[in-house]
Structure formats: structure tokens, C-alpha cells
Amino acid sequence: MKTETIRTITIEDFKHDPHLIDYVDENLVVLDSVEATFSDATPAKMDCFIIVFCMEGETSININNKNHVLKADHCAIILPNTIVRPLHASEGCIFRIVAISSTFMKEVTSSRKETWDISYYLYSNPIFPINRNSSYKLYLYKEIVLTCINEKEHAYSKEAKKHLFSAIFCEILGALHQNIPVQEDTPNYRNDRSMHIFRKFLEKVAEDDGSHRSVTYYADQLCYTAKHLSTVVKKISGKGPLAIINEHAIQQIKYELKHSDKSIKEIADQFNFVNPSFFGKFVKAYTGMPPLQYRNSAEKE
């Protein structure tokens, strides 16, 4: 099995894309009328927020080790720290890309609970159908954007475009939020301090390579007690912090099992398991099969 290197894609990488760029600044890139060939299937880790609109045809894409099909009139919402692998596109598949820096995203959304609800939803549901109302509204925004891009620059052009893209981004988030199933058992907990702790916790987990799987580790990183961190995370998300930590870790482990030629022991050591036996029990608990069996089943996909 061939070992693959995961590239990191930043907003800067899109600025050098040879395809037609409609708009570019320090935080935003819009690539229009891009014909998808996906000749390069090298996996990439996103260091920015990506929206891929499929206009014609369809393409398959692997997001965080799960295969999805992106069809016409659908879009893929790809969060920062997500691992993406293009797989196959139909002939004549056309899509448009909007790349948004993490800094800009945080400025627009702040630390609202709804934003984290959307992030959780997108983790398992990254493909989003665009209904007629949303499409028409986005179409109108697109026409305004193109007008602003093509017109002569004025003293407030940069500010106007920034607010325009903020509006478009918020419209997409609003449409997404309407599609999230209502969780009756999730507490409505909006304390600003707690949201700050929860956001920092998610950022730390996303940055980790999956080798730290203890609540105490992250509590120490954030300078809180494990009990306090557990209480905050449970109230905000309805899930315990260990569940979130392990969900992230198993995605990293599954990727290594599928795409590296390391031995099971080497992977167990890489993720700081005390021995292969504990590693095997962890993998089986989340995949339903031992590591070697999971690797062999993945090779047949």
C-alpha cells in the first residue's frame, strides 16, 4: 500500500489557480466556470472554508474518509481542517468554488451557538441541496458581485465587497441552519463565556492529530479543570467532550489504516496507544471490526 502525503490548502493556494478568477482579496477567492477533471487525487487538508457549487454533471468526493456524490444544483460545504480527496467527475462536470479564509469566517459568524450547530451538522452532512428560493437569491447576489467586480474602483470598493460577501455567507449559513434537525434534548445554552470555551475546545481538537484522547489533556491546554470543561461542552453540544475527541481521533486513524503502508503496531504507536491490543479494541468499538480487517475491507472499496 502506498503512503500518501496530505497537502495543506490555504486561501493563498487558490489565488494562484490557473482557472478563471472572478474575485480575489486577502480573505476571499471566487473561481468561476471551472471544468472539473480531478486528475490530481492527492488528499488535501483545508486551512480555509470552501463552498463548491456543482452547476452541471456530478462528481464523487471523499470528505473526512467518507464518500459523497455532488450533483448538479447541490453544493459541498467543506470546513477548515477537513481532509478532502477528489475521486471521479462526470464528463463536462462544471462547478464554482468560493474559498473563504478562517479569519473572515470568524469575523462574520462570531461565536454564535448556531454556527457550531451548523459545524456539527456539516461534519456528517457536507452535501447541501440548493432549493429554488435559495438559488434565486444567490443568483441575484452573484449578479451584484460581478457588477461590483467589473465596475471602476472607488474609495469604498473594498468595504462594499467585504460586506457583500458577508451577506452571501450569512445567507448560506441561514439556509443550512433551516435544514438542521431540531434536537429537543439539546440544552439551549448561550452563555458567551461558555461558548468561548467550547469554541476553543473544538479548535484544539481539530488541530490535533488524534494522538491525544483525554479530556484532561485538553482541559490543561485551555487552563480549566476537566470537570468544568466537561460541563460546558455537554451543555453546549449535548455531547461529552470525550465523544467529540474520539470521533476526531478515529477519523485520523481510519485514514492511516486506509492510505498508509504502516504496520498496525506502527499506527498504534503513532497515536500513543499503550499497546496494539488497546488500539484494536478502540478501532473495533468505532468501526465494528479489528484494524487489519478494516484495512483489508478498505482496500476492496
Coordinates of C-alpha atoms in Angstrom, one line a residue:
M1 CA 0.0 0.0 0.0
K2 CA 1.4 3.4 -1.0
T3 CA 1.9 6.0 1.7
E4 CA 0.3 9.4 0.7
T5 CA 1.3 12.8 1.8
I6 CA -1.6 15.1 2.8
R7 CA -1.2 18.6 1.3
T8 CA -2.5 21.6 3.2
I9 CA -4.6 24.0 1.1
T10 CA -4.8 27.7 2.2
I11 CA -6.5 30.7 0.7
E12 CA -3.2 31.6 -0.9
D13 CA -3.2 28.4 -3.0
F14 CA -6.4 29.3 -4.7
K15 CA -5.0 32.7 -5.7
H16 CA -2.5 31.0 -8.0
D17 CA -5.1 28.7 -9.6
P18 CA -4.8 28.8 -13.4
H19 CA -8.6 28.8 -13.8
L20 CA -10.6 32.0 -14.2
I21 CA -10.7 34.0 -11.0
D22 CA -13.6 36.4 -10.7
Y23 CA -12.5 38.0 -7.5
V24 CA -9.6 37.8 -5.1
D25 CA -8.5 39.6 -2.0
E26 CA -6.8 38.7 1.3
N27 CA -9.8 36.8 2.6
L28 CA -11.8 35.7 -0.4
V29 CA -11.4 33.9 -3.8
V30 CA -14.1 33.2 -6.3
L31 CA -13.3 30.8 -9.1
D32 CA -16.0 30.7 -11.8
S33 CA -16.8 28.3 -14.7
V34 CA -14.3 25.7 -13.6
E35 CA -14.5 22.4 -15.6
A36 CA -13.7 19.5 -13.2
T37 CA -11.2 16.9 -14.4
F38 CA -9.9 15.9 -10.9
S39 CA -6.8 14.4 -12.4
D40 CA -5.0 15.0 -9.1
A41 CA -6.5 12.8 -6.5
T42 CA -3.9 13.7 -3.8
P43 CA -5.7 14.2 -0.4
A44 CA -5.6 17.7 0.9
K45 CA -6.4 19.3 4.3
M46 CA -8.3 22.5 4.1
D47 CA -7.0 25.5 6.0
C48 CA -9.9 27.6 4.9
F49 CA -13.7 27.4 4.4
I50 CA -14.7 26.1 0.9
I51 CA -18.0 26.1 -0.9
V52 CA -18.2 24.0 -4.0
F53 CA -21.3 24.7 -6.2
C54 CA -22.0 21.9 -8.8
M55 CA -23.6 23.6 -11.8
E56 CA -23.7 20.6 -14.3
G57 CA -22.9 16.9 -14.1
E58 CA -21.8 15.2 -10.9
T59 CA -18.6 14.3 -9.1
S60 CA -17.7 11.9 -6.3
I61 CA -15.7 13.3 -3.4
N62 CA -14.2 11.9 -0.2
I63 CA -14.6 14.2 2.8
N64 CA -13.1 13.1 6.1
N65 CA -12.8 9.5 4.9
K66 CA -16.5 9.3 3.7
N67 CA -17.5 9.1 0.0
H68 CA -20.2 11.6 -1.2
V69 CA -21.7 12.4 -4.6
L70 CA -22.0 16.1 -5.5
K71 CA -24.8 16.5 -8.2
A72 CA -26.0 19.5 -10.1
D73 CA -27.8 22.1 -8.0
H74 CA -26.0 20.9 -4.9
C75 CA -23.1 22.3 -3.0
A76 CA -20.4 20.9 -0.8
I77 CA -19.6 22.8 2.4
I78 CA -16.0 22.0 3.4
L79 CA -14.9 23.2 6.9
P80 CA -11.4 24.1 7.9
N81 CA -9.2 21.1 9.0
T82 CA -11.3 18.8 6.7
I83 CA -9.4 16.2 4.6
V84 CA -10.7 16.1 1.1
R85 CA -9.9 13.7 -1.8
P86 CA -11.5 14.2 -5.3
L87 CA -12.4 10.8 -6.7
H88 CA -14.2 11.0 -10.1
A89 CA -16.1 13.6 -12.1
S90 CA -18.5 13.0 -15.0
E91 CA -17.5 14.4 -18.4
G92 CA -18.4 18.1 -18.6
C93 CA -18.9 18.5 -14.8
I94 CA -18.8 22.2 -14.1
F95 CA -18.6 23.7 -10.6
R96 CA -17.8 27.0 -9.0
I97 CA -15.6 27.5 -5.9
V98 CA -15.7 30.1 -3.2
A99 CA -12.8 30.0 -0.8
I100 CA -13.1 32.0 2.5
S101 CA -10.3 32.5 5.0
S102 CA -10.9 31.2 8.5
T103 CA -10.2 34.7 9.8
F104 CA -13.0 36.2 7.7
M105 CA -15.4 33.4 8.7
K106 CA -14.8 34.1 12.4
E107 CA -15.4 37.8 11.9
V108 CA -18.7 37.2 10.2
T109 CA -20.1 34.5 12.5
S110 CA -18.5 35.4 15.8
S111 CA -19.2 32.7 18.4
R112 CA -22.9 32.1 18.0
K113 CA -24.3 28.7 19.1
E114 CA -26.0 28.4 15.7
T115 CA -22.6 28.4 14.0
W116 CA -21.4 25.4 16.0
D117 CA -24.7 23.6 15.4
I118 CA -24.1 24.1 11.7
S119 CA -20.5 22.8 12.0
Y120 CA -21.7 19.7 13.7
Y121 CA -24.3 19.1 11.1
L122 CA -21.9 19.6 8.2
Y123 CA -19.4 17.2 9.7
S124 CA -21.8 14.3 8.8
N125 CA -23.8 16.1 6.1
P126 CA -21.4 18.2 3.9
I127 CA -23.5 18.0 0.7
F128 CA -26.3 20.6 0.7
P129 CA -29.1 20.8 -1.9
I130 CA -30.0 24.3 -3.1
N131 CA -33.7 24.9 -3.4
R132 CA -35.2 27.4 -5.9
N133 CA -35.6 30.2 -3.4
S134 CA -32.0 29.9 -2.2
S135 CA -30.7 29.6 -5.8
Y136 CA -32.6 32.7 -6.9
K137 CA -31.4 34.7 -4.0
L138 CA -27.8 33.6 -4.5
Y139 CA -28.2 34.3 -8.3
L140 CA -29.1 37.9 -7.5
Y141 CA -26.2 38.2 -5.1
K142 CA -23.9 36.8 -7.8
E143 CA -25.1 39.4 -10.4
I144 CA -24.4 42.1 -7.9
V145 CA -20.9 40.7 -7.1
L146 CA -20.0 40.5 -10.8
T147 CA -21.2 44.1 -11.3
C148 CA -19.1 45.3 -8.3
I149 CA -16.0 43.4 -9.6
N150 CA -16.3 44.8 -13.1
E151 CA -17.1 48.4 -12.2
K152 CA -14.5 51.1 -11.7
E153 CA -12.9 51.0 -8.2
H154 CA -14.0 53.8 -5.8
A155 CA -12.9 54.8 -2.3
Y156 CA -15.2 52.2 -0.6
S157 CA -15.0 49.3 -3.1
K158 CA -13.1 47.0 -0.8
E159 CA -15.5 47.6 2.1
A160 CA -18.5 47.2 -0.2
K161 CA -17.3 43.8 -1.5
K162 CA -16.4 42.6 2.0
H163 CA -20.0 43.3 3.3
L164 CA -21.5 41.8 0.2
F165 CA -19.6 38.6 0.7
S166 CA -20.5 38.6 4.3
A167 CA -24.2 38.8 3.3
I168 CA -23.8 35.9 0.9
F169 CA -22.0 33.8 3.5
C170 CA -24.8 34.5 6.1
E171 CA -27.5 33.6 3.6
I172 CA -25.8 30.2 3.1
L173 CA -25.4 29.7 6.8
G174 CA -29.1 30.6 7.3
A175 CA -30.2 28.2 4.6
L176 CA -28.1 25.5 6.3
H177 CA -29.5 26.2 9.7
Q178 CA -33.0 25.7 8.5
N179 CA -32.1 22.2 7.4
I180 CA -30.7 21.1 10.7
P181 CA -33.0 18.7 12.6
V182 CA -34.3 20.2 15.8
Q183 CA -32.6 18.5 18.8
E184 CA -35.2 18.7 21.6
D185 CA -32.8 17.2 24.1
T186 CA -30.0 19.6 23.4
P187 CA -29.9 22.4 26.0
N188 CA -30.3 26.0 24.8
Y189 CA -27.2 27.3 26.5
R190 CA -25.9 30.6 25.2
N191 CA -23.5 31.9 27.9
D192 CA -20.8 33.9 26.0
R193 CA -18.0 32.6 28.2
S194 CA -19.1 29.0 27.8
M195 CA -19.3 29.5 24.0
H196 CA -15.8 30.8 24.1
I197 CA -14.5 27.8 26.0
F198 CA -16.5 25.4 23.7
R199 CA -15.1 27.1 20.5
K200 CA -11.5 26.9 21.8
F201 CA -12.0 23.2 22.7
L202 CA -13.2 22.4 19.2
E203 CA -10.3 24.3 17.7
K204 CA -7.8 22.4 19.8
V205 CA -9.4 19.1 18.9
A206 CA -9.4 20.0 15.2
E207 CA -5.7 20.9 15.3
D208 CA -4.7 17.7 17.0
D209 CA -3.6 14.6 15.0
G210 CA -5.7 12.3 17.1
S211 CA -2.9 11.2 19.4
H212 CA -4.4 12.9 22.5
R213 CA -7.6 11.3 23.6
S214 CA -8.1 12.5 27.2
V215 CA -10.4 15.3 28.5
T216 CA -7.6 16.2 31.0
Y217 CA -5.2 16.9 28.2
Y218 CA -7.5 19.5 26.5
A219 CA -8.6 20.9 29.9
D220 CA -4.9 21.5 30.7
Q221 CA -4.4 23.1 27.2
L222 CA -7.2 25.5 27.9
C223 CA -6.3 26.1 31.6
Y224 CA -9.6 24.7 33.0
T225 CA -10.4 21.7 35.1
A226 CA -11.6 18.5 33.3
K227 CA -14.9 18.7 35.2
H228 CA -15.6 22.3 34.1
L229 CA -14.7 21.6 30.5
S230 CA -17.0 18.5 30.5
T231 CA -19.9 20.5 32.0
V232 CA -19.5 23.3 29.4
V233 CA -19.1 21.0 26.4
K234 CA -22.1 18.9 27.5
K235 CA -24.4 21.9 28.0
I236 CA -23.4 23.5 24.6
S237 CA -23.4 20.4 22.4
G238 CA -25.4 17.8 24.2
K239 CA -22.3 15.5 23.9
G240 CA -19.5 14.8 26.3
P241 CA -16.0 16.0 25.3
L242 CA -14.6 12.5 25.2
A243 CA -17.1 11.6 22.5
I244 CA -16.0 14.5 20.4
I245 CA -12.3 13.8 20.9
N246 CA -12.7 10.1 20.0
E247 CA -14.8 10.9 16.9
H248 CA -12.0 13.1 15.6
A249 CA -9.3 10.5 16.5
I250 CA -11.0 7.6 14.8
Q251 CA -11.2 9.6 11.5
Q252 CA -7.4 10.2 11.7
I253 CA -6.8 6.5 12.5
K254 CA -9.1 5.3 9.7
Y255 CA -7.3 7.4 7.2
E256 CA -3.9 5.9 8.2
L257 CA -5.3 2.4 8.0
K258 CA -6.7 3.0 4.5
H259 CA -3.9 5.1 3.0
S260 CA -0.6 4.2 4.6
D261 CA 1.6 1.1 4.5
K262 CA 2.5 1.3 8.2
S263 CA 2.0 -1.8 10.3
I264 CA -0.8 -1.9 12.8
K265 CA 1.8 -1.6 15.6
E266 CA 3.3 1.5 14.0
I267 CA -0.1 3.1 13.7
A268 CA -0.9 2.2 17.3
D269 CA 2.4 3.8 18.4
Q270 CA 1.8 6.9 16.2
F271 CA -1.5 7.5 18.1
N272 CA 0.0 6.9 21.5
F273 CA -1.8 3.7 22.4
V274 CA -0.1 1.7 25.1
N275 CA -0.2 -1.5 23.0
P276 CA -1.8 -2.9 19.8
S277 CA -4.4 -4.6 21.9
F278 CA -5.9 -1.4 23.2
F279 CA -5.6 0.1 19.7
G280 CA -7.5 -2.9 18.3
K281 CA -10.3 -2.5 20.9
F282 CA -10.6 1.2 20.1
V283 CA -10.9 0.7 16.4
K284 CA -13.4 -2.1 16.7
A285 CA -15.6 -0.1 19.0
Y286 CA -15.9 2.6 16.3
T287 CA -15.8 0.5 13.1
G288 CA -17.2 -2.8 14.2
M289 CA -14.1 -4.6 13.1
P290 CA -10.4 -5.0 14.1
P291 CA -7.8 -2.7 12.5
L292 CA -6.5 -5.3 10.0
Q293 CA -10.0 -6.3 8.9
Y294 CA -10.9 -2.7 8.4
R295 CA -7.8 -2.1 6.4
N296 CA -8.5 -5.1 4.2
S297 CA -12.1 -4.0 3.7
A298 CA -11.0 -0.5 2.8
E299 CA -8.6 -1.9 0.1
K300 CA -11.6 -3.5 -1.7
E301 CA -13.6 -0.3 -1.9

